[in-house]
Coordinates of C-alpha atoms (C1' of nucleotides) in Angstrom, one line a residue:
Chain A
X5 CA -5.8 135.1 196.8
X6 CA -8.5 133.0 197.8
X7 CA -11.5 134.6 200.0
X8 CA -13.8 137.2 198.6
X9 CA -14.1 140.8 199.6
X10 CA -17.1 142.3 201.6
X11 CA -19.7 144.2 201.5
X12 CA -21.2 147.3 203.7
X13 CA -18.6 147.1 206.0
X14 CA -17.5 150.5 206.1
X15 CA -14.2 149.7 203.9
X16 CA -14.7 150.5 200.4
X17 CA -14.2 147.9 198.0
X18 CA -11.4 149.5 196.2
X19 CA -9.3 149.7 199.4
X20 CA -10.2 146.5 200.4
X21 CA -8.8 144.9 197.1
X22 CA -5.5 147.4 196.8
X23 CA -5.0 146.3 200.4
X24 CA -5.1 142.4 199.1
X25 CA -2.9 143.2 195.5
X26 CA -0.8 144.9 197.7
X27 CA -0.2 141.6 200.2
X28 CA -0.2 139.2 197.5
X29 CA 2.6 141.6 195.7
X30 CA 4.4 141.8 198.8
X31 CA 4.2 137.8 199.5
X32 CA 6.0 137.4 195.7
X33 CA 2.5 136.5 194.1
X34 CA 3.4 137.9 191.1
X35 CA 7.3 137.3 191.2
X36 CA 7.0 135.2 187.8
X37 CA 5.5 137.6 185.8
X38 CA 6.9 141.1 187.2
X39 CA 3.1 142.4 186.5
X40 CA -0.6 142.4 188.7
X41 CA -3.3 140.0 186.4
X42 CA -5.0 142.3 184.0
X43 CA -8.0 144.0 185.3
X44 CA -10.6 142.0 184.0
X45 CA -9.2 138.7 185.5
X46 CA -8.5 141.0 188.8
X47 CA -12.5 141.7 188.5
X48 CA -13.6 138.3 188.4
X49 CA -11.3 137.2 190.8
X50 CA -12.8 139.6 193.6
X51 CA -16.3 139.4 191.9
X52 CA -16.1 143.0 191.5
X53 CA -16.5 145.5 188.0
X54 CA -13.3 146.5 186.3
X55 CA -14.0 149.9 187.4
X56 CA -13.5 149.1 191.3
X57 CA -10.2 147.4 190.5
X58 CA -9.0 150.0 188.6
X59 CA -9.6 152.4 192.0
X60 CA -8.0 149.8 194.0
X61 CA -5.1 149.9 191.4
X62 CA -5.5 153.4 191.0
X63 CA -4.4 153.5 194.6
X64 CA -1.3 151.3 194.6
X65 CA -0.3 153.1 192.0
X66 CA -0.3 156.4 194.0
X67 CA 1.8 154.7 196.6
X68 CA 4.1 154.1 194.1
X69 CA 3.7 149.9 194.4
X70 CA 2.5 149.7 190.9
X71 CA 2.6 151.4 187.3
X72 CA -0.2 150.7 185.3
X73 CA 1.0 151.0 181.0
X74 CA -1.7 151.0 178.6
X75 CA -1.5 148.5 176.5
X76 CA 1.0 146.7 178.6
X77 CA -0.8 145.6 181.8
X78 CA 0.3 147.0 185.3
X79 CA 4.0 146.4 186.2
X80 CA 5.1 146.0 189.9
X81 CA 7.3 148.9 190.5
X82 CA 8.3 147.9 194.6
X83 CA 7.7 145.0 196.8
X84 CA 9.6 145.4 199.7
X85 CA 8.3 144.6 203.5
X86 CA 11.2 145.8 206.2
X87 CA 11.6 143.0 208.7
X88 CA 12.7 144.4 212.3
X89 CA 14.0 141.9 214.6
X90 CA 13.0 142.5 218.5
X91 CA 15.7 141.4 220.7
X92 CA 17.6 142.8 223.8
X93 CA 19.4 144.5 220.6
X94 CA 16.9 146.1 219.1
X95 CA 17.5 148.9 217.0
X96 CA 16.4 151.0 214.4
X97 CA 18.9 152.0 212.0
X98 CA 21.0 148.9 212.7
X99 CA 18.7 146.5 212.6
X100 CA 17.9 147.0 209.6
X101 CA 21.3 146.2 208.0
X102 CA 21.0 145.6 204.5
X103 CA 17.7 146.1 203.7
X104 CA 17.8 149.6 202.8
X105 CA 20.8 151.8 201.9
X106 CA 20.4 154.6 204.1
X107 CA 18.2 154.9 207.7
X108 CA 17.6 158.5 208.9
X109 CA 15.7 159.3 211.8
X110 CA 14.0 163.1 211.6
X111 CA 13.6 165.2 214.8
X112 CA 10.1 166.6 214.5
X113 CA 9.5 168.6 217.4
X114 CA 10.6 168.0 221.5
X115 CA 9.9 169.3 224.4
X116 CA 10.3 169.3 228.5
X117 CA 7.3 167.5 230.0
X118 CA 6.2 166.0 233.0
X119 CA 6.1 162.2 232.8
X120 CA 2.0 161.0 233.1
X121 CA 0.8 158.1 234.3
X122 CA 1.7 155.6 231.9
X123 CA 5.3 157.1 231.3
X124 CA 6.6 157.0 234.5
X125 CA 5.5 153.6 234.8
X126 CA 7.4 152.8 231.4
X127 CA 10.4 155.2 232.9
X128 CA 9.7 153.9 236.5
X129 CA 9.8 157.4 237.4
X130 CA 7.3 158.7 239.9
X131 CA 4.1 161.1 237.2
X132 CA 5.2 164.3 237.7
X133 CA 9.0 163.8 237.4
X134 CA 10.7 165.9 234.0
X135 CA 11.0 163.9 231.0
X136 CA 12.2 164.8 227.2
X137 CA 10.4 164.1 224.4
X138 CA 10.6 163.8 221.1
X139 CA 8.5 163.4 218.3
X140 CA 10.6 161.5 215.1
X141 CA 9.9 160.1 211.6
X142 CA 12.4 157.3 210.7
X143 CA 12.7 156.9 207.0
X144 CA 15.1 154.1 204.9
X145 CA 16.3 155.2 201.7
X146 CA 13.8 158.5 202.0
X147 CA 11.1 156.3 202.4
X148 CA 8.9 156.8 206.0
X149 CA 8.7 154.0 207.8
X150 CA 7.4 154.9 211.6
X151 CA 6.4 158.0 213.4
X152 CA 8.0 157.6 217.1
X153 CA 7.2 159.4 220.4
X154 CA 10.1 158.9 223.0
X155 CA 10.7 159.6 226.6
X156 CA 14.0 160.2 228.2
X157 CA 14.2 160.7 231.8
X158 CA 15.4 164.8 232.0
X159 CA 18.3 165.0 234.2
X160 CA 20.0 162.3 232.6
X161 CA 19.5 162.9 228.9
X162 CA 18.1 166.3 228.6
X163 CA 20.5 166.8 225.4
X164 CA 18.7 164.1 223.8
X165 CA 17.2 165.9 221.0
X166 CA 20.3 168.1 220.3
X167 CA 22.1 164.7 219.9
X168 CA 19.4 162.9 217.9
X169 CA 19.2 165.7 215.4
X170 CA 23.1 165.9 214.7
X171 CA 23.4 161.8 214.8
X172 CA 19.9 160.5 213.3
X173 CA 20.4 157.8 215.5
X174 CA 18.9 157.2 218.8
X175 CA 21.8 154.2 219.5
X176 CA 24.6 157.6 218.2
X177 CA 22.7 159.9 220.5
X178 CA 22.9 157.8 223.6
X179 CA 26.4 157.1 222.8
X180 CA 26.8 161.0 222.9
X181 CA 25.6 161.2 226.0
X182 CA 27.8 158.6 227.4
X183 CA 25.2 155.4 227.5
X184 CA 27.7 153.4 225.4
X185 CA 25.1 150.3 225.5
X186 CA 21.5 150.0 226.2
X187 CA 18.5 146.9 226.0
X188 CA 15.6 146.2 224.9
X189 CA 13.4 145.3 228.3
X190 CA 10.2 145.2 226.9
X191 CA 7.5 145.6 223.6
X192 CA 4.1 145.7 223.3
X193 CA 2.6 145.3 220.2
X194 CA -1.4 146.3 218.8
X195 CA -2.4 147.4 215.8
X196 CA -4.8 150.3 214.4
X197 CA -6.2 152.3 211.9
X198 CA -4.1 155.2 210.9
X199 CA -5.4 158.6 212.2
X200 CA -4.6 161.8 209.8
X201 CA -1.4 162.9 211.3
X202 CA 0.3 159.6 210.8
X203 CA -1.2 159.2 207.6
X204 CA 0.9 162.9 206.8
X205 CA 3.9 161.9 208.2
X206 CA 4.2 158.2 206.6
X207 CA 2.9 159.3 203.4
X208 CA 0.3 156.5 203.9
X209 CA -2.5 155.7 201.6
X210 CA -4.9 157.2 203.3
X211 CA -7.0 154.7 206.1
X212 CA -3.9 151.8 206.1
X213 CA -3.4 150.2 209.5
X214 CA 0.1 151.2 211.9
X215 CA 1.5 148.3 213.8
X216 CA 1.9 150.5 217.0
X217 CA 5.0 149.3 219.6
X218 CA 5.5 150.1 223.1
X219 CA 9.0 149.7 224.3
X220 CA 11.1 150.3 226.9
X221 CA 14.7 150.7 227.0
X222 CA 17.0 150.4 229.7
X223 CA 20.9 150.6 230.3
X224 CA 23.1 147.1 231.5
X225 CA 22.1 147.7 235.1
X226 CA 18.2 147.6 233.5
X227 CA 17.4 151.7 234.9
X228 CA 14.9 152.6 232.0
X229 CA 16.6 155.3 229.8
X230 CA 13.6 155.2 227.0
X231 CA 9.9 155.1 226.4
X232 CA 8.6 154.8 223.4
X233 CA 5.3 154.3 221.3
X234 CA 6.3 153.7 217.7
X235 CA 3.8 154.1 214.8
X236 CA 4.9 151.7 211.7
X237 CA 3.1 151.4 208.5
X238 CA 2.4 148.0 208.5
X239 CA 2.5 147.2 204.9
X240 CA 5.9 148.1 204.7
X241 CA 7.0 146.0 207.7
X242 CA 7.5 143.3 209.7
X243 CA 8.0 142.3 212.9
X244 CA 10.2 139.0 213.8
X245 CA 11.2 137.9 217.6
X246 CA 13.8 135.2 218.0
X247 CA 14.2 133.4 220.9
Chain B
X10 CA -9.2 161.5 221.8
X11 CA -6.9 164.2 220.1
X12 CA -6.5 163.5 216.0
X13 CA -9.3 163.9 214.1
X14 CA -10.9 161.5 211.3
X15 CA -10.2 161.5 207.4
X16 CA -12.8 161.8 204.4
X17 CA -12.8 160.2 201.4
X18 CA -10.1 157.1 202.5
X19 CA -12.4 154.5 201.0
X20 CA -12.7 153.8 204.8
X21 CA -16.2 154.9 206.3
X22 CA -16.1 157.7 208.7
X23 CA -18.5 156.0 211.2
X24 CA -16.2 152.9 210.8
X25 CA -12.9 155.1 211.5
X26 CA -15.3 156.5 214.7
X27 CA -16.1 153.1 216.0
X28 CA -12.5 152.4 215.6
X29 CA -11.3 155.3 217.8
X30 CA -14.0 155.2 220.2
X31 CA -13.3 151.0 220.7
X32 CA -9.9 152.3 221.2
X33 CA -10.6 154.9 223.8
X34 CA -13.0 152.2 225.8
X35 CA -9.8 149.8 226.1
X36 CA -7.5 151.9 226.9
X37 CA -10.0 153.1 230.0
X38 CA -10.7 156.7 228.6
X39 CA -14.1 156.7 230.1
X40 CA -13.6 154.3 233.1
X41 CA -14.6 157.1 235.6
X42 CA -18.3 157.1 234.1
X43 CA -18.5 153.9 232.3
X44 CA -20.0 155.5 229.6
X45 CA -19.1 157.1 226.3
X46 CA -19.6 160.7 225.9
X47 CA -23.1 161.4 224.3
X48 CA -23.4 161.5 220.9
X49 CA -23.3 165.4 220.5
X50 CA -20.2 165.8 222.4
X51 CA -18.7 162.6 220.2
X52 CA -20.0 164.2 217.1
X53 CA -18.3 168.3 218.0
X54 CA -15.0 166.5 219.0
X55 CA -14.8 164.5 215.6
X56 CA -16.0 167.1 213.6
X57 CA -18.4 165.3 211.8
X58 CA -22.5 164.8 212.2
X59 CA -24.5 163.2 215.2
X60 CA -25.9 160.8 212.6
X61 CA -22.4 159.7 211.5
X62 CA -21.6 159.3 215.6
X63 CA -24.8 157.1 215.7
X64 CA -23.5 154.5 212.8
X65 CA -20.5 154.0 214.8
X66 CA -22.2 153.5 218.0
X67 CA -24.2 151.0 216.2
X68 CA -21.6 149.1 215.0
X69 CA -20.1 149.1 218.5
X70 CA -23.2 147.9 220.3
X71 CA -23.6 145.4 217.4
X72 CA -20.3 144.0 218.8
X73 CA -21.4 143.9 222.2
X74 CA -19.1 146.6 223.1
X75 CA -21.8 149.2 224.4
X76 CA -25.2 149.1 224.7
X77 CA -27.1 152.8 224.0
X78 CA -30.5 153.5 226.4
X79 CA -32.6 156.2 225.7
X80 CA -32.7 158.9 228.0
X81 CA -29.7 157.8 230.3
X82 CA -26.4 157.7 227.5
X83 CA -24.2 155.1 226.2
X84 CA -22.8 152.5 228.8
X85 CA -19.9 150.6 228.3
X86 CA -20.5 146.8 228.6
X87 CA -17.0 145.4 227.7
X88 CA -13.2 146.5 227.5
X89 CA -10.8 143.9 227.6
X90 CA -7.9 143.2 225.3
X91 CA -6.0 140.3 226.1
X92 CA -2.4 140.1 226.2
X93 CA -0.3 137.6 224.9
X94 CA 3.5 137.7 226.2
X95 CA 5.6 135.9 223.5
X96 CA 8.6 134.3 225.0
X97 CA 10.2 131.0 224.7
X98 CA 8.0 129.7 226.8
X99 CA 4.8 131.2 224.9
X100 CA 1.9 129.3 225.4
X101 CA -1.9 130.0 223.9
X102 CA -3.8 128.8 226.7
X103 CA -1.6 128.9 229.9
X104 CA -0.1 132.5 228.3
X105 CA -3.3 133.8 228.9
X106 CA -3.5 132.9 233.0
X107 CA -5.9 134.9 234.8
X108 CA -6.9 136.8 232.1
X109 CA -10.0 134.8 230.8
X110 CA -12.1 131.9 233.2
X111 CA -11.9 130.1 230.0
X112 CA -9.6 128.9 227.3
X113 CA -10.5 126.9 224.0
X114 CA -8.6 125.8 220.9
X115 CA -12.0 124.1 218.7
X116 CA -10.7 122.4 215.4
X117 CA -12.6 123.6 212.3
X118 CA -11.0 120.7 210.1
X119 CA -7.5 119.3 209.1
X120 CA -6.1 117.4 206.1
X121 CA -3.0 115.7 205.5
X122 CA -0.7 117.2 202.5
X123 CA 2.5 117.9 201.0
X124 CA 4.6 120.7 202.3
X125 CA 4.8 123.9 200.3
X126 CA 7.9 126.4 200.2
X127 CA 7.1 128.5 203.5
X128 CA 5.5 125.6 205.4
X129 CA 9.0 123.5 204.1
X130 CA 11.3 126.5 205.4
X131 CA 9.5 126.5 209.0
X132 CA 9.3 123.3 209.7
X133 CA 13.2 122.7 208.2
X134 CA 12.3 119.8 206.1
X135 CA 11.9 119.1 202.1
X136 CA 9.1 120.8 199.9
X137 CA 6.6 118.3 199.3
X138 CA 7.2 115.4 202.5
X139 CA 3.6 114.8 204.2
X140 CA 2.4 117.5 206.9
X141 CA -0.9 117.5 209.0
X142 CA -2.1 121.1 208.6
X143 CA -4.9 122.0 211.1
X144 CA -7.5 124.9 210.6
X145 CA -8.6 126.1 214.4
X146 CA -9.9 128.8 215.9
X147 CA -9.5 129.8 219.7
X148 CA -11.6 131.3 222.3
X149 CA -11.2 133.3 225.5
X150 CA -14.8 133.1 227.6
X151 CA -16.5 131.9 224.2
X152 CA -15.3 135.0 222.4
X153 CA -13.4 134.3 219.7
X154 CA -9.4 135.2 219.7
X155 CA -7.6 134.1 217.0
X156 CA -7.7 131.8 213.8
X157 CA -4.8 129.6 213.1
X158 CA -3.5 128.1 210.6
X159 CA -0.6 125.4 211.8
X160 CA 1.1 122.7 210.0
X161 CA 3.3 119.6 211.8
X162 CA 5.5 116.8 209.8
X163 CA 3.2 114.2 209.6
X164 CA 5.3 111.3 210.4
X165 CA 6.0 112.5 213.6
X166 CA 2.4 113.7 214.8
X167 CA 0.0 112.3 212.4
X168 CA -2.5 112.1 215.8
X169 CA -2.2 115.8 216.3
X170 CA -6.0 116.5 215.0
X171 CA -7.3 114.1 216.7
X172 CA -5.5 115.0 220.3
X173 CA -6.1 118.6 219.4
X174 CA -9.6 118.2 219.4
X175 CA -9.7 116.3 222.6
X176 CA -7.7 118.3 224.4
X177 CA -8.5 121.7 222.9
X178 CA -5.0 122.8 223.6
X179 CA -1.6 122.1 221.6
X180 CA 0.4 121.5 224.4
X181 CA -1.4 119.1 226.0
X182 CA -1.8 117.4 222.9
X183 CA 1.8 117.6 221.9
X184 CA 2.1 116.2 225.5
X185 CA -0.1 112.8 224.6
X186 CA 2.0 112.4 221.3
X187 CA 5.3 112.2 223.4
X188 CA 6.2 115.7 223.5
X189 CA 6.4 117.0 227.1
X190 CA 8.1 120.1 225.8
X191 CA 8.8 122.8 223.5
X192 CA 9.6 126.3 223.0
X193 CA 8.8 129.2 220.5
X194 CA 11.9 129.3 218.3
X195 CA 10.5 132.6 216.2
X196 CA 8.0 134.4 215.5
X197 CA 7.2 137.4 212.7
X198 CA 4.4 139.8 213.2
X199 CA 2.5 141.6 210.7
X200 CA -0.7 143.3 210.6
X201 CA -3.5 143.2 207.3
X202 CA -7.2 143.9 207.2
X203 CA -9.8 140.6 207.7
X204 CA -11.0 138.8 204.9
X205 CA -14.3 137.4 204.5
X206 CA -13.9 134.1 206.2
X207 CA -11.6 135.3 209.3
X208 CA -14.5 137.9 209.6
X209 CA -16.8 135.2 210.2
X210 CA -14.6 132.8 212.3
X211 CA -13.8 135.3 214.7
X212 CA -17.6 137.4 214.6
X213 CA -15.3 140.7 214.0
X214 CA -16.8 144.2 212.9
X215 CA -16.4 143.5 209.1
X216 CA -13.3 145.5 207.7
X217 CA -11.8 144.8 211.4
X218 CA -7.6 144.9 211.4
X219 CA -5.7 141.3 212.4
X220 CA -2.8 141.1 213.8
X221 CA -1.2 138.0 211.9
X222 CA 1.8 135.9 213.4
X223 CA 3.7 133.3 211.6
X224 CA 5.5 131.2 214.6
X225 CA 8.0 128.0 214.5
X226 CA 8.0 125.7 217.7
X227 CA 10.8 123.6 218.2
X228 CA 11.2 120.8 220.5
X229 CA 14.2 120.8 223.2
X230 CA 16.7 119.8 220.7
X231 CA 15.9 122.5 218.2
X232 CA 14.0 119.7 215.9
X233 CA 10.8 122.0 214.5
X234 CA 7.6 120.7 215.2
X235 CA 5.2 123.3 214.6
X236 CA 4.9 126.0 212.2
X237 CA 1.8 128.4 212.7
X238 CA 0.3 131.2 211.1
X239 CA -2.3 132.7 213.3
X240 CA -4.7 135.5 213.1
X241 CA -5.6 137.8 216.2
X242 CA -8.5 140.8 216.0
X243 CA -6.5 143.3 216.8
X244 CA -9.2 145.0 218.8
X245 CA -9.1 142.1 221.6
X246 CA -5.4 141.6 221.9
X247 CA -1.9 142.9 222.4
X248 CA 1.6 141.2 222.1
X249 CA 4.1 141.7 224.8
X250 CA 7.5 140.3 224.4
X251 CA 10.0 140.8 227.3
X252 CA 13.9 140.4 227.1
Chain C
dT14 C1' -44.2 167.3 238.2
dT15 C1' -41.4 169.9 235.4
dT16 C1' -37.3 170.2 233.0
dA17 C1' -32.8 169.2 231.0
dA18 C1' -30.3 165.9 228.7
dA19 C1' -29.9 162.0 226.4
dT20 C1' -31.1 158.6 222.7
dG21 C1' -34.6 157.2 218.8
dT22 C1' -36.9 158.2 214.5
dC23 C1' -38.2 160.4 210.4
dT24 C1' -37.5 163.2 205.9
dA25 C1' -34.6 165.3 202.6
dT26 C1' -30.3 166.3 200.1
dT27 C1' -25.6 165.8 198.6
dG28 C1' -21.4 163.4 197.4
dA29 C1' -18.8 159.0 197.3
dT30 C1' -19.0 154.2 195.9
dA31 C1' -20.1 150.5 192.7
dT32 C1' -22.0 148.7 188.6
dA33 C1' -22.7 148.5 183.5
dG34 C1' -21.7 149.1 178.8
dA35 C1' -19.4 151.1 174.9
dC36 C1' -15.5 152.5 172.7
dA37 C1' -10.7 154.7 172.2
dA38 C1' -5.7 154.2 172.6
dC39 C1' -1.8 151.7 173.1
dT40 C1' 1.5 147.4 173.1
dA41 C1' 3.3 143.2 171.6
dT42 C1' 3.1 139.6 168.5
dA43 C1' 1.7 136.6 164.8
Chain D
dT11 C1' 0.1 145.1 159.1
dA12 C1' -3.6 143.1 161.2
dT13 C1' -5.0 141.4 165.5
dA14 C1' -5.6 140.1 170.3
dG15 C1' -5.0 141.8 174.7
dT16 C1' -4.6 145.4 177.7
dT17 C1' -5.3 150.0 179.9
dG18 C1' -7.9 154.7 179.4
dT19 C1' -12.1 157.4 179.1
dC20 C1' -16.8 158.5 178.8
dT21 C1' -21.9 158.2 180.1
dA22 C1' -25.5 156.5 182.9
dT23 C1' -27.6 154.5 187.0
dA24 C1' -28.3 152.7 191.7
dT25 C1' -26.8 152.3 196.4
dC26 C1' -24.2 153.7 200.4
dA27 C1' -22.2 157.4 203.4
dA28 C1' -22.7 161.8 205.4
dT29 C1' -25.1 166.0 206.5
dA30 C1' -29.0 168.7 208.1
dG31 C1' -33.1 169.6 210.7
dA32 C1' -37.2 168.6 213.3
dC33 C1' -39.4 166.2 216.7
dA34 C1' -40.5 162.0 219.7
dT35 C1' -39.3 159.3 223.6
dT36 C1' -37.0 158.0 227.8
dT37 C1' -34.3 158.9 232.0
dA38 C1' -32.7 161.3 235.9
dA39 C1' -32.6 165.1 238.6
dA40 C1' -34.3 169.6 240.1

DNA sequence: TTTAAATGTCTATTGATATAGACAACTATA
DNA sequence: TATAGTTGTCTATATCAATAGACATTTAAA
């Protein structure tokens, strides 16, 4: 933990250093000892007063990632980071695989649109043509883990939602809807400050950053069936491409 | 422009504002004008006070973004975000094509050492056996990209820093140690807020978001020969990675 | 030359952020 | 059972962030 935290930037110091506990947790920092350095060490270390750590710890501790025991010190309660691989196989609940004991994707809302602009060019769909979408929360063992926004072209998967919210699986639902195999064609990746509707659906401490996605699915013959911008709270994933 | 802003985050409102409206400018919400809305509109549509609309303004024009005139509004004076596919083939400088007139890798400073754990695991060789890591940061027109971190066995390309800083690119150095060739074997994404030093390295908006990549290279038999940790502003770049 | 619309500047007030110091309460250990 | 080390709580103060209102200044168009 080696650079120093800044000043009238427009990030509070607190969030700043809960933001940097919570990486070095996450990177097995504090693997030895099971516990974050005691406040006063935390406070020199940042070159900060014990009272801003204890906000930033205040916070970790709200998200669950630490318990602070008086008289103790503060134990590290989780220290998990999902990894998603991105290939042509790319999925969700799959992907995953062992790192968490149940996936679950939540239907939020859906509804018959007309594909804009930058759909139809995902879709290759002309704007204008019907599209499904659907508005989902993916969670691993009850835990939120991206907010998605899918497209699905209308004639060809208009049961889409009905499937997804039976299945909890977008891989199931296709399969429902007799798409037995499908690829990953393409991902964008940015990143951004969470807005407040994110923040309410991941159960995010509030201002953390999404890594946002962009994909596009397609079946074998590569005819788009999918387009969609995933939301994921990026400090409890990562991202890994193999090639 | 839909979601609104959040209060009491430890993240500034006027920083969360300049966030958005940086956002909106890249993704061409006001190309038809080439101007932001003016601040009253800004300030109705994020609920919050013309004042508060101003710091974020600021901010922006202190990045170069926009530049306010009296009388006329708020004109937009940049909006790029460069993208970086990543593929086996990825390359910093060539990946970038038409993009930018000009590319630049500049080497801040280098050293040799001993491998640690991670830097052991990427490059597939033995904790502690000599690597030549390399601090550099890498420019697109003169603006700053990314920071990089990358590490190489020494034995085999103990010359990197010095045909790195000739060249200014790590291919066509790798090229004048021997090695015509390579491809991206993996690469994990993650995204964290800036510290102090990235901050100044790549002249961001303090409390700016990076988008951090941790990359092995290979040569054509699979051999590693680079492990990397780079470090984008997220505001000037997106990943793509194609199938 | 008006006038409307936009940004620029100033004062004042409130709440959040950060620092500082003192001391209480609890835990583990010598 | 002391004691050192740790977190918890309280008070006080200074600065930053945000709101509010008033008015000046500049631009472009009527």
């Amino acid at each position: 933990m080696a650079g120093q935290v800044q000043r009238q930037t427009g990030v509070a110091l607190w969030r700043q250093i809960a933001d940097r506990i919570r990486q070095a947790i996450s990177a097995g920092a504090y693997d030895e000892t099971g516990m974050v350095p005691p406040e006063t060490v935390l406070a020199l270390q940042f070159g900060v007063n014990r009272h801003t750590v204890r906000s930033a710890i205040a916070a970790l501790a709200q998200e669950g990632i630490v318990r602070a025991v008086q008289g103790r010190g503060t134990l590290i309660e989780r220290k998990e980071r999902l990894n998603f691989p991105i290939t042509k196989r790319t999925r969700f609940t799959a992907g995953i695989g062992e790192q968490a004991r149940e996936m679950r994707g939540l239907l939020l809302s859906y509804s018959e649109e007309k594909a804009d602009a930058e759909v139809a060019r995902g879709l290759k769909i002309r704007p204008g043509e019907p599209v499904v979408r659907m508005e989902t929360v993916r969670k691993a063992d009850g835990r939120p883990v991206s907010c998605a926004t899918a497209w699905f072209p209308a004639g060809r998967f208009g049961g889409m939602p009905d499937a997804y919210k039976r299945t909890e699986s977008i891989t199931k639902a296709f399969a429902e809807l007799g798409l037995s195999d499908y690829v990953r064609a393409t991902t964008e990746i940015t990143a951004v400050h969470a807005d407040e509707a994110d923040t309410a659906a991941l159960e995010l401490a509030p201002g953390a950053i999404l890594l946002i996605t962009k994909a596009v699915n397609t079946d074998l013959e590569g005819v788009p069936v999918q387009y969609a911008i995933s939301r994921f709270a990026a400090d409890r994933v990562q991202f890994t491409i193999e090639n």
